[in-house]
Short mmCIF file of C-alpha atoms in Angstrom, two decimals:
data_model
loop_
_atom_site.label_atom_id
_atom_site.label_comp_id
_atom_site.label_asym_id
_atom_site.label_seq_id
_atom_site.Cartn_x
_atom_site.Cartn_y
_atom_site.Cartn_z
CA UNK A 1067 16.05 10.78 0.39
CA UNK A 1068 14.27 7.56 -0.51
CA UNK A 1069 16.17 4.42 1.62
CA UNK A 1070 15.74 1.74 -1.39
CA UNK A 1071 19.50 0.51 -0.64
CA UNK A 1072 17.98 -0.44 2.69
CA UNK A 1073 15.07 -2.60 1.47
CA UNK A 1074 16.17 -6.12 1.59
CA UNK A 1075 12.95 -8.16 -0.08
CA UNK A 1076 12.76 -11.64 1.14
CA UNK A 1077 9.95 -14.57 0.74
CA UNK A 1078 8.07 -13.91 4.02
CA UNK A 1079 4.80 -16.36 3.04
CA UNK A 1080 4.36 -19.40 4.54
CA UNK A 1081 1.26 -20.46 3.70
CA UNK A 1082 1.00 -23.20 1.40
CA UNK A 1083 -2.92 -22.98 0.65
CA UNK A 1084 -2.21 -19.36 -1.12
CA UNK A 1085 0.60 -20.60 -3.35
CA UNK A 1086 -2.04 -23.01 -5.18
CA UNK A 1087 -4.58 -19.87 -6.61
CA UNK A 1088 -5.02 -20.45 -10.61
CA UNK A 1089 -2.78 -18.90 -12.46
CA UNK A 1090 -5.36 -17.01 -14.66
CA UNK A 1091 -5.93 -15.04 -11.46
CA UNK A 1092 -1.64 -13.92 -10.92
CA UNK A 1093 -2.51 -12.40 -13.63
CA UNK A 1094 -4.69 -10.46 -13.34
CA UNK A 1095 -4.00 -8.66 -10.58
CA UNK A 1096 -0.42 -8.24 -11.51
CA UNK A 1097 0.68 -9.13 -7.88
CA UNK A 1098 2.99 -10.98 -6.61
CA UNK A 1099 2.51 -14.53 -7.15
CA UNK A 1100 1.61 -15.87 -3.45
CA UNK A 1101 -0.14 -12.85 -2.74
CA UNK A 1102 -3.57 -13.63 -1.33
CA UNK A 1103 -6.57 -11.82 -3.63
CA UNK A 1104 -8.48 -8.43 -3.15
CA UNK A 1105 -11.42 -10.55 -2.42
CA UNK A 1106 -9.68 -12.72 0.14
CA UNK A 1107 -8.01 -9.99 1.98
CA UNK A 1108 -11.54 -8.10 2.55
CA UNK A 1109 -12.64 -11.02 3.41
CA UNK A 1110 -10.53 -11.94 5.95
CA UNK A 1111 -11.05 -8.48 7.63
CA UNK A 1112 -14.57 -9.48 7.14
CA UNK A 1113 -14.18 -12.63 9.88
CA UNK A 1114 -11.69 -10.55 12.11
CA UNK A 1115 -14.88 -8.02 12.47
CA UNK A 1116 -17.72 -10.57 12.60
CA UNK A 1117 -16.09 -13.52 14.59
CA UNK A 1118 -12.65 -12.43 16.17
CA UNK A 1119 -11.24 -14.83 13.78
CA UNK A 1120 -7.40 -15.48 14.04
CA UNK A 1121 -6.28 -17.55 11.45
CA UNK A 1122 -8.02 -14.71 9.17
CA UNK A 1123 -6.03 -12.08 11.23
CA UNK A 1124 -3.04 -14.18 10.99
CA UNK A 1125 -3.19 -14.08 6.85
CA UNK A 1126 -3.73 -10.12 7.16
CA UNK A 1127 -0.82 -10.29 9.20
CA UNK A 1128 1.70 -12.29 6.88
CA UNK A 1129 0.43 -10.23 3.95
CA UNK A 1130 0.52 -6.49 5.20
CA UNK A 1131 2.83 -6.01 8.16
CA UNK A 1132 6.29 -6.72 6.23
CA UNK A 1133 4.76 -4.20 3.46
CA UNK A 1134 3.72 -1.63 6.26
CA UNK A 1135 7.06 -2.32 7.76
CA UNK A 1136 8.48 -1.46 3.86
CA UNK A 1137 6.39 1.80 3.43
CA UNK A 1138 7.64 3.11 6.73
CA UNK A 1139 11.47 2.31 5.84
CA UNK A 1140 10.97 4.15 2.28
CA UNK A 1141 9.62 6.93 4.52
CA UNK A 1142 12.79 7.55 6.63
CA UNK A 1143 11.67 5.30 9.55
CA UNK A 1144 14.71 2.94 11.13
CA UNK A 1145 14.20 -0.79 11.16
CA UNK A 1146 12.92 -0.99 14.64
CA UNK A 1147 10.40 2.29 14.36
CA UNK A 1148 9.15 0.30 11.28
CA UNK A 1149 8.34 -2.97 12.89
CA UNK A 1150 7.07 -1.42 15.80
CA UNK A 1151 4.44 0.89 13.77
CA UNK A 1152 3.89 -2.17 11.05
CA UNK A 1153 2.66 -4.47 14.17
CA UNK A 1154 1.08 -1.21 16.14
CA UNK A 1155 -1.13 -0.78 12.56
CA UNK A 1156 -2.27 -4.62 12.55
CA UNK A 1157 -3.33 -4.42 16.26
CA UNK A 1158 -5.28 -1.20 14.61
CA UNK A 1159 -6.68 -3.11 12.25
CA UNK A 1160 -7.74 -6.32 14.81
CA UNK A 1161 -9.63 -3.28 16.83
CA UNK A 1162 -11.40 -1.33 14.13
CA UNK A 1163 -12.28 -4.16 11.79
CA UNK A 1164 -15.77 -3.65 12.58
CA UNK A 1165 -15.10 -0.06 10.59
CA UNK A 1166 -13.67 -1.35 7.01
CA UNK A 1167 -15.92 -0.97 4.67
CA UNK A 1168 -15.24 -2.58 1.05
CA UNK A 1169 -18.05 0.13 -0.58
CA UNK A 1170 -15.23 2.67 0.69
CA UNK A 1171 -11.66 1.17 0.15
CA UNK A 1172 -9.99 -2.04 -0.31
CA UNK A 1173 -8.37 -3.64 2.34
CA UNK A 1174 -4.68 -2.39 1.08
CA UNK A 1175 -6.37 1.17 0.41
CA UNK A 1176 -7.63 1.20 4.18
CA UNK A 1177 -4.37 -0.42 5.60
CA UNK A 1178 -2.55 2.23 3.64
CA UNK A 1179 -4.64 5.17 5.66
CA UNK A 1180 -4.17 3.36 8.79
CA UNK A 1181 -0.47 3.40 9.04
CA UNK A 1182 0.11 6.49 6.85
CA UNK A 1183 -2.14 8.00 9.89
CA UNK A 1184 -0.28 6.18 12.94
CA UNK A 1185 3.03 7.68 11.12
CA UNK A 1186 1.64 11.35 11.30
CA UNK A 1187 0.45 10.48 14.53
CA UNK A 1188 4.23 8.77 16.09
CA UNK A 1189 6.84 10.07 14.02
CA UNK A 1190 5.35 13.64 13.35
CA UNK A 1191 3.63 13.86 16.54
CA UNK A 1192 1.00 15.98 14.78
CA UNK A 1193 -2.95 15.38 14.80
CA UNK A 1194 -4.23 13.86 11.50
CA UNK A 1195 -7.59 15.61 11.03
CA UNK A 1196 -10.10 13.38 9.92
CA UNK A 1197 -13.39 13.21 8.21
CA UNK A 1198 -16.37 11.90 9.80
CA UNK A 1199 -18.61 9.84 7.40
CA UNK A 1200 -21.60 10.37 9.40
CA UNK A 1201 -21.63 13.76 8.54
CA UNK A 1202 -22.07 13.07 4.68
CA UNK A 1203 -25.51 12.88 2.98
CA UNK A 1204 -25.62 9.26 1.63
CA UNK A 1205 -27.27 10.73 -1.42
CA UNK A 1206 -23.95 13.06 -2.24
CA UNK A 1207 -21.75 10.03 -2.10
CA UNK A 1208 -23.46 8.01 -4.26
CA UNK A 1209 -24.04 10.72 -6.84
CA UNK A 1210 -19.93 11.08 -6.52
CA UNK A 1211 -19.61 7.49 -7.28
CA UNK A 1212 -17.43 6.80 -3.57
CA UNK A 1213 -19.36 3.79 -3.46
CA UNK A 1214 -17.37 1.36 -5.82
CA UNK A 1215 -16.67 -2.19 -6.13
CA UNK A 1216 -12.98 -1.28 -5.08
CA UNK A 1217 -12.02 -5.04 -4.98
CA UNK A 1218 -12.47 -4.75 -9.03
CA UNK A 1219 -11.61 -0.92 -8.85
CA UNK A 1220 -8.18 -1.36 -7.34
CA UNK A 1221 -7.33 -4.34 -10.11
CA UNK A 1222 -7.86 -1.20 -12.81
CA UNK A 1223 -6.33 1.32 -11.01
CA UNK A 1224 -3.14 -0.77 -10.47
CA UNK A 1225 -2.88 -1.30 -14.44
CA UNK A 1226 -3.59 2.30 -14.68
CA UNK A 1227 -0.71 3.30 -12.53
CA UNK A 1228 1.25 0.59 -14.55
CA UNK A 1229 0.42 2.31 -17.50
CA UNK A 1230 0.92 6.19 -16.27
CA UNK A 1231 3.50 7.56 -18.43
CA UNK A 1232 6.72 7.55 -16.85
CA UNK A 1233 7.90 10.82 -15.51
CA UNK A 1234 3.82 10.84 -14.34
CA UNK A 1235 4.40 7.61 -12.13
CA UNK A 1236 7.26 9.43 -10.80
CA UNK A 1237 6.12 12.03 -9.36
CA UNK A 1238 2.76 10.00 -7.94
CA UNK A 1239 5.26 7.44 -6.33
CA UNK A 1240 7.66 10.14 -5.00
CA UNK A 1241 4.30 11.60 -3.14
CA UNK A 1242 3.54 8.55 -1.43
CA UNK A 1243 7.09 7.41 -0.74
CA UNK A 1244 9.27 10.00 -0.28
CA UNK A 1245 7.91 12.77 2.39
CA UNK A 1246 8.13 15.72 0.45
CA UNK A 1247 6.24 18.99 -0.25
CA UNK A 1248 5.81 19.16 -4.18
CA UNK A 1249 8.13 21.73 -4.36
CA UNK A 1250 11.09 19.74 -3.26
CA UNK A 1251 9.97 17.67 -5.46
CA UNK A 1252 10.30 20.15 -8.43
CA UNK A 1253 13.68 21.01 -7.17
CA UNK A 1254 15.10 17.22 -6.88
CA UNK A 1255 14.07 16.81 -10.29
CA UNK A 1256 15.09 20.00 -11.99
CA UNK A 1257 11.63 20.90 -12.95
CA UNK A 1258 9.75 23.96 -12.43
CA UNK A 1259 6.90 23.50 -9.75
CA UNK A 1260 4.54 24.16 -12.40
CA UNK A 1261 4.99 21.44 -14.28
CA UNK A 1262 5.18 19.16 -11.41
CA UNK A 1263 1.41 20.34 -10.45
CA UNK A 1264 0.36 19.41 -14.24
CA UNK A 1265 1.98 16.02 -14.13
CA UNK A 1266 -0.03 15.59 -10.57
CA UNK A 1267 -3.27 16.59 -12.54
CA UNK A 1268 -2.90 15.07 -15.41
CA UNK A 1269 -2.10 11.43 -13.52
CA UNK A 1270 -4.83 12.12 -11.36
CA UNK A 1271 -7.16 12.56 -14.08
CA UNK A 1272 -6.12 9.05 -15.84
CA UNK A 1273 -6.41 7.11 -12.24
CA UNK A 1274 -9.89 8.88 -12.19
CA UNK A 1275 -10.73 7.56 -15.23
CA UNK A 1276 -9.13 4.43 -14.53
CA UNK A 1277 -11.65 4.13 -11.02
CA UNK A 1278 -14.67 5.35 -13.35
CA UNK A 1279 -14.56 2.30 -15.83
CA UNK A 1280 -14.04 -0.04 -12.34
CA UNK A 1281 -17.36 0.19 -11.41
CA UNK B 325 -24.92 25.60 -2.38
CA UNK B 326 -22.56 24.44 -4.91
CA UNK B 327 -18.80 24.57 -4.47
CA UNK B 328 -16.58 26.77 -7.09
CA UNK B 329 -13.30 27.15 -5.87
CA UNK B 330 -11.72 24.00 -4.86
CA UNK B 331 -8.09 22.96 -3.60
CA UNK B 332 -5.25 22.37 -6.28
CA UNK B 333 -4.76 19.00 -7.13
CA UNK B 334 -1.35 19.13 -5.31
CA UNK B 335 -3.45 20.26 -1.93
CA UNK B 336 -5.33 17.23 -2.21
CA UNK B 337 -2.52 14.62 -3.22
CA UNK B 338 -0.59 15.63 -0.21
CA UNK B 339 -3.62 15.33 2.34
CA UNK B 340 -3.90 11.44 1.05
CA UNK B 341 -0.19 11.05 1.28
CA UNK B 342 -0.09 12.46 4.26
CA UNK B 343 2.90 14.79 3.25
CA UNK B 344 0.78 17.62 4.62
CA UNK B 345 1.61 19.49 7.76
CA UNK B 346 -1.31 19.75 9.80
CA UNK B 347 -2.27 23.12 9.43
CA UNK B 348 -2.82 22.26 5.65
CA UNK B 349 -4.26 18.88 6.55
CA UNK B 350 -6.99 20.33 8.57
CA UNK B 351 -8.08 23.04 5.92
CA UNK B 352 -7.80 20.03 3.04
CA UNK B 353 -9.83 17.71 5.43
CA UNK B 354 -12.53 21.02 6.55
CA UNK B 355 -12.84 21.57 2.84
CA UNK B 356 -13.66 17.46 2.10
CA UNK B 357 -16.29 17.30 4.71
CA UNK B 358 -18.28 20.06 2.62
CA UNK B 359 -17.32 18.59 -0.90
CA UNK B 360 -18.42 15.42 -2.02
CA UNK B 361 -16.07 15.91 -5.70
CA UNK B 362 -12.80 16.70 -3.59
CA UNK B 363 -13.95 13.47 -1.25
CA UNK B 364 -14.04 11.39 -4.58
CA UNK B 365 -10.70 12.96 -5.59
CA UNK B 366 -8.72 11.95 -2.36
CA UNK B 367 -10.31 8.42 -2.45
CA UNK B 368 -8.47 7.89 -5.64
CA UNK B 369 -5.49 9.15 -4.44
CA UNK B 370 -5.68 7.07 -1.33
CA UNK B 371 -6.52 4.01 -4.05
CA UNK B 372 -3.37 4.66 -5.50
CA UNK B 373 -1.58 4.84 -1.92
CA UNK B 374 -2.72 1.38 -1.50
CA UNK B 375 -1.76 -0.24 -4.65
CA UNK B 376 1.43 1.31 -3.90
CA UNK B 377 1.38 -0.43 -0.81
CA UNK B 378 0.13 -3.86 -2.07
CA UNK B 379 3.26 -3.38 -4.72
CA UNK B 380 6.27 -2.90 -2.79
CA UNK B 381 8.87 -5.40 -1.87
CA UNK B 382 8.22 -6.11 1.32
CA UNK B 383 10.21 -6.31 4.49
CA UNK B 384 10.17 -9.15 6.55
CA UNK B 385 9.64 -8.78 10.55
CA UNK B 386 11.37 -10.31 13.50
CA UNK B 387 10.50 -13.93 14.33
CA UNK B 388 8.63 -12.77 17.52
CA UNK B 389 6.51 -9.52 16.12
CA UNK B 390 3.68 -11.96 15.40
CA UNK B 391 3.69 -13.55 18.82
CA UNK B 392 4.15 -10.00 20.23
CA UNK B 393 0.69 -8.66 18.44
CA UNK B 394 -1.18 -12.38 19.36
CA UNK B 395 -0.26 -11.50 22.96
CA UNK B 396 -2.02 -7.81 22.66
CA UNK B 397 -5.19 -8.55 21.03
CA UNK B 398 -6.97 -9.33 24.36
CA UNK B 399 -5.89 -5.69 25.40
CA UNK B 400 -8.98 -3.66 26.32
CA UNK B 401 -9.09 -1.13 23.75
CA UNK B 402 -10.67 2.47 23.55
CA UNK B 403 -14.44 2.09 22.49
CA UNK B 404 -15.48 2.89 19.08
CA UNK B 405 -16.87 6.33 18.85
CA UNK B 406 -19.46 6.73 16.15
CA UNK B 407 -20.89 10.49 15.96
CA UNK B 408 -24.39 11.43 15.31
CA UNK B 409 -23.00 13.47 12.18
CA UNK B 410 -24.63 16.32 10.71
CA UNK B 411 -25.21 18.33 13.74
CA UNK B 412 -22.80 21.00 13.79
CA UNK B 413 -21.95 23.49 11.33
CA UNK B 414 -18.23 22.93 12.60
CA UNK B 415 -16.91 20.48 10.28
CA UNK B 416 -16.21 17.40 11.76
CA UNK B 417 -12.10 17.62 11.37
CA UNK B 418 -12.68 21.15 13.42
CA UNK B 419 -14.39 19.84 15.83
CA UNK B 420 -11.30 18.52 18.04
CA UNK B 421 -10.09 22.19 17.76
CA UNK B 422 -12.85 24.48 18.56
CA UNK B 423 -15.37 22.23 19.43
CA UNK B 424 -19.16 22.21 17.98
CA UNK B 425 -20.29 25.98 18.24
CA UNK B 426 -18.68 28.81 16.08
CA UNK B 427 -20.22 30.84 19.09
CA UNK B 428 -18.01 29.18 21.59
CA UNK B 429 -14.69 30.02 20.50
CA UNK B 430 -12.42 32.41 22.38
CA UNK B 431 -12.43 35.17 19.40
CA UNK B 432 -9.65 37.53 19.76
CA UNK B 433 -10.54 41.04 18.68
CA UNK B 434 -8.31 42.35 15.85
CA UNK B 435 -9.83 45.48 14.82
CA UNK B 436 -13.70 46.75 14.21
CA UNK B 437 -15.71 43.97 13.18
CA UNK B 438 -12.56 41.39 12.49
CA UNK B 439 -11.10 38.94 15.34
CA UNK B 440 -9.30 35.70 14.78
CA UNK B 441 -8.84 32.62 17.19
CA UNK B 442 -4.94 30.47 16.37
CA UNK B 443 -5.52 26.87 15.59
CA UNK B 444 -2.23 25.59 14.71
CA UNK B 445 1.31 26.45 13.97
CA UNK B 446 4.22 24.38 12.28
CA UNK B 447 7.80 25.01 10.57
CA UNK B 448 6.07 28.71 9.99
CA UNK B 449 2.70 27.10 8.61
CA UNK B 450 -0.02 28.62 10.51
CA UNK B 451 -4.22 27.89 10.52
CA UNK B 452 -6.47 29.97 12.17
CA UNK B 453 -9.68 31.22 12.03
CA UNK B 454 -11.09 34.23 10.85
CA UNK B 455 -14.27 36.28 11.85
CA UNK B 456 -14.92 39.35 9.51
CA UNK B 457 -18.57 41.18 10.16
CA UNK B 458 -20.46 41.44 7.42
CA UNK B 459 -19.27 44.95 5.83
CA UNK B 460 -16.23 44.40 7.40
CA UNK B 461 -12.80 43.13 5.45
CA UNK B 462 -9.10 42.62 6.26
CA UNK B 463 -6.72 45.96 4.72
CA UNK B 464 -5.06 45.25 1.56
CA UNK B 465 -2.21 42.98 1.70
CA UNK B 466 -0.12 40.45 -0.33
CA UNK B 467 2.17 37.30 1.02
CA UNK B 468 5.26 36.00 0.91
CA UNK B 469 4.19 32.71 0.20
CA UNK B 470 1.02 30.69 -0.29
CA UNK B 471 -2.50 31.43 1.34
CA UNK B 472 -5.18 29.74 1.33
CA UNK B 473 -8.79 30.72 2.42
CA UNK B 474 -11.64 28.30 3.34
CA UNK B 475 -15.13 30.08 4.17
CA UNK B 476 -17.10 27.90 6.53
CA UNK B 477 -20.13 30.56 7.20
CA UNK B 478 -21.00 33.29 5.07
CA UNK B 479 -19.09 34.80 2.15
CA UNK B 480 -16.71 37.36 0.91
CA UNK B 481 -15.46 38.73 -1.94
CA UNK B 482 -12.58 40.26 -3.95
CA UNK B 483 -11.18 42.07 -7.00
CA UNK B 484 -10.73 37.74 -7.81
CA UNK B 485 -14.52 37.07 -7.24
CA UNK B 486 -17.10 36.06 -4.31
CA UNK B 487 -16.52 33.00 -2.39
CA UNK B 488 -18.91 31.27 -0.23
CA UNK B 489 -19.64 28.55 2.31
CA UNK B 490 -16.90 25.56 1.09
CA UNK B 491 -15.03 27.46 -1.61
CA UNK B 492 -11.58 27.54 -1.06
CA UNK B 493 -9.37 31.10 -1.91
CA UNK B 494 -5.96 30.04 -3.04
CA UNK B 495 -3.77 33.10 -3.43
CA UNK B 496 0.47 33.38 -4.39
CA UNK B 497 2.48 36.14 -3.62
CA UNK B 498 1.61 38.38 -6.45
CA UNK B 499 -1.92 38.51 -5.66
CA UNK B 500 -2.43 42.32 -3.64
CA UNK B 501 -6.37 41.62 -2.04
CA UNK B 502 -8.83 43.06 0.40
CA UNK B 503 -11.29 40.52 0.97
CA UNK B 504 -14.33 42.02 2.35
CA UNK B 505 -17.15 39.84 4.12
CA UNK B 506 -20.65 40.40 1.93
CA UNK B 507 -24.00 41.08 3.47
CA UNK B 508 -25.73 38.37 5.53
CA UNK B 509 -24.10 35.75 7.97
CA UNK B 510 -21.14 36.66 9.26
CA UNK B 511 -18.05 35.23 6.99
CA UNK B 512 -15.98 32.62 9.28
CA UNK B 513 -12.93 31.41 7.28
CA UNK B 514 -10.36 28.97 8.16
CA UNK B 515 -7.00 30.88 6.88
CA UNK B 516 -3.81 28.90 6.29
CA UNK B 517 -0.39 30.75 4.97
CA UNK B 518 3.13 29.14 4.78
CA UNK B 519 5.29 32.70 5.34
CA UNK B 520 3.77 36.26 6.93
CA UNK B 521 1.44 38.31 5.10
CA UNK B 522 2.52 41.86 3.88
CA UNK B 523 0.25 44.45 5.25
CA UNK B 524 0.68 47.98 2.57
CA UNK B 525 0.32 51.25 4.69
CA UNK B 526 1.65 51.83 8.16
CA UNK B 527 -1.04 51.04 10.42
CA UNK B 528 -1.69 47.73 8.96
CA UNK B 529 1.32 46.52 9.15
CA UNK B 530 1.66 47.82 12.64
CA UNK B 531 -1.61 45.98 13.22
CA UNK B 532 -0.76 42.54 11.84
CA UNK B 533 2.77 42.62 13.35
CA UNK B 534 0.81 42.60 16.86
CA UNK B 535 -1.39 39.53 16.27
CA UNK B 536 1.34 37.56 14.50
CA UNK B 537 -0.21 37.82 10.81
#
């Protein structure tokens, strides 16, 4: 069961030098307004990596651990798990820096692996197998496009899920935030399995799409 | 060698969720490091995790949990390890399993020509591998629930078609097969099923009741 009657959203931005971005921008990126930008969060992961930089760190901080903290609670976690995973994923973050890369993920893409990975890893107390990307022929990936401008990417793919027809967004949002096989999916929502696997492809195919005009 | 037979859409959406159990996580992942198009597919899906993430209300943290992390980033913390890639034909998400030599594992012998070494099992969702001898194949059989098949050497075939090195076999409960492992290199398949298999004929079933099938 998704825990929204336990997600209290409160102001949790302090920094005064993020609340003054143009408005044009806001818009854009349909965020919320004293978010910092795509480009500033990869950026700031950017110093963390190359100079150990902690105001940087301390932005990435203010911006991702209360949503970390969030995804966890939607995911079953109690308040204390949460905030001990959220801050457990930044210290991640501080260590493997040096690994982001933007031609890969944005920074709330790679966040997102991080702790949906340290979850597995505390709550389920199973092994997350993981890919190695030494192992792939640069010439593959390129061909398979993996090497976007995700900062711009993510922009249209966040429209794109804005624009996913309803019972499609559903179903997508249920799969990240509630910790279900599809099939109890199906069953929550009275629908045969079947038709919960063509709303999954079908969705998939538009954010697809969506990522193929990013680039 | 291209790749025909590739997860569902609904395998792959639950790797980058992570809704997965790990037994379907590590034939998902296995599968990835062979196809770049499936790779391409779970970025997008992992895109979408973190606009997700970068969308929801978020939750605020207790006065001190920034002080707390300051205080631990001097921690000495495990090195980096960056593989030399491409030097096994164990896919790298195997690797922490069985190692980097198909030789190496511990096969268990099954019958003539087929043995089988347990990777993982969890709420009744089992991966292991499979060895079948080229010639050799596994007796008829259907399943209760879902299998699916991922060939990492060789090939095999079926009344549903030939699959080869990175195609993935997904079958349902009304599918009755008896994959049989082609000519050539011998077929190594990483196996997952969610619920027993159902041998048909007597010795069969006898057979797969003994090695847990």
């Amino acid at each position: 069961m998704m825990a929204h009657a336990a997600i209290q959203p409160q102001p949790i931005f302090s920094h005064a030098r993020w609340s003054i971005r143009p408005r044009r921008r806001r818009i854009a990126l349909v965020t919320r307004m004293d978010a910092p930008s795509v480009e500033a969060l990869n950026a700031a992961i950017a110093a963390v990596a190359a100079r150990r930089d902690r105001a940087a760190f301390q932005l990435l901080f203010d911006h991702f651990a209360p949503r970390v903290k969030s995804y966890l609670m939607r995911l079953g976690a109690g308040s204390p798990v949460a905030e001990d995973l959220a801050q457990e994923a930044m210290l991640t973050l501080w260590r493997k820096a040096a690994l982001f890369d933007p031609a890969k993920a944005s920074a709330a893409t790679w966040i997102f692996t991080i702790a949906r990975n340290l979850r597995i890893d505390a709550i389920r107390r199973e092994r997350r197998p993981e890919l190695d990307p030494a192992d792939f022929e640069p010439e593959a990936e390129r061909e398979a496009g993996e090497s976007l401008d995700w900062a711009k990417a993510e922009t249209k793919l966040r429209t794109a899920l804005a624009e996913l027809p309803k019972e499609q967004a559903e179903i997508i949002t249920l799969s990240f935030l509630a910790e279900k096989p599809h099939s109890a999916i199906a069953v929550e929502l009275g629908l045969p399995l079947g038709t919960v696997k063509s709303r999954i492809r079908l969705a998939m195919a538009r954010l697809r799409l969506a990522l193929g005009d990013g680039t | 060698m291209s790749i025909a037979h590739h997860p569902g859409e609904e395998l792959l959406l639950a790797y980058a969720t992570g809704a997965a159990t790990e037994a379907v996580a590590l034939l998902v992942a296995s599968h990835l490091a062979l196809c770049h198009t499936c790779r391409a597919a779970v970025s997008a899906s992992e895109a979408a995790g973190g606009s997700l993430l970068a969308g929801i209300p978020p939750v605020a943290l207790s006065e001190s949990a920034y002080q707390s992390v300051i205080s631990r980033l001097d921690e000495p913390a495990a090195a980096i390890v960056r593989s030399a890639g491409l030097s096994s034909a164990v896919p790298a998400p195997l690797r922490p399993y069985i190692g980097s030599d198909f030789d190496a594992v511990p096969w268990r012998p099954i019958v003539s020509g087929l043995s089988h070494y347990p990777l993982v099992t969890k709420d009744g969702v089992r991966a292991r591998l499979i060895r079948v001898m080229p010639g050799a194949g596994v007796a008829p059989h259907t399943h209760r629930g879902e299998e699916w098949t991922l060939v990492l050497t060789g090939s095999f075939s079926d009344a549903t078609g030939t699959y080869g090195v990175g195609d993935v076999q997904s079958t349902t409960p009304d599918v009755v097969h008896e994959p049989t492992a082609n000519p050539g290199p011998v077929c190594i398949n990483l196996a997952v099923t969610d619920a027993p298999l159902v041998f048909r004929g007597l010795l069969p079933k006898l057979v797969g009741r003994l090695f847990g099938f």
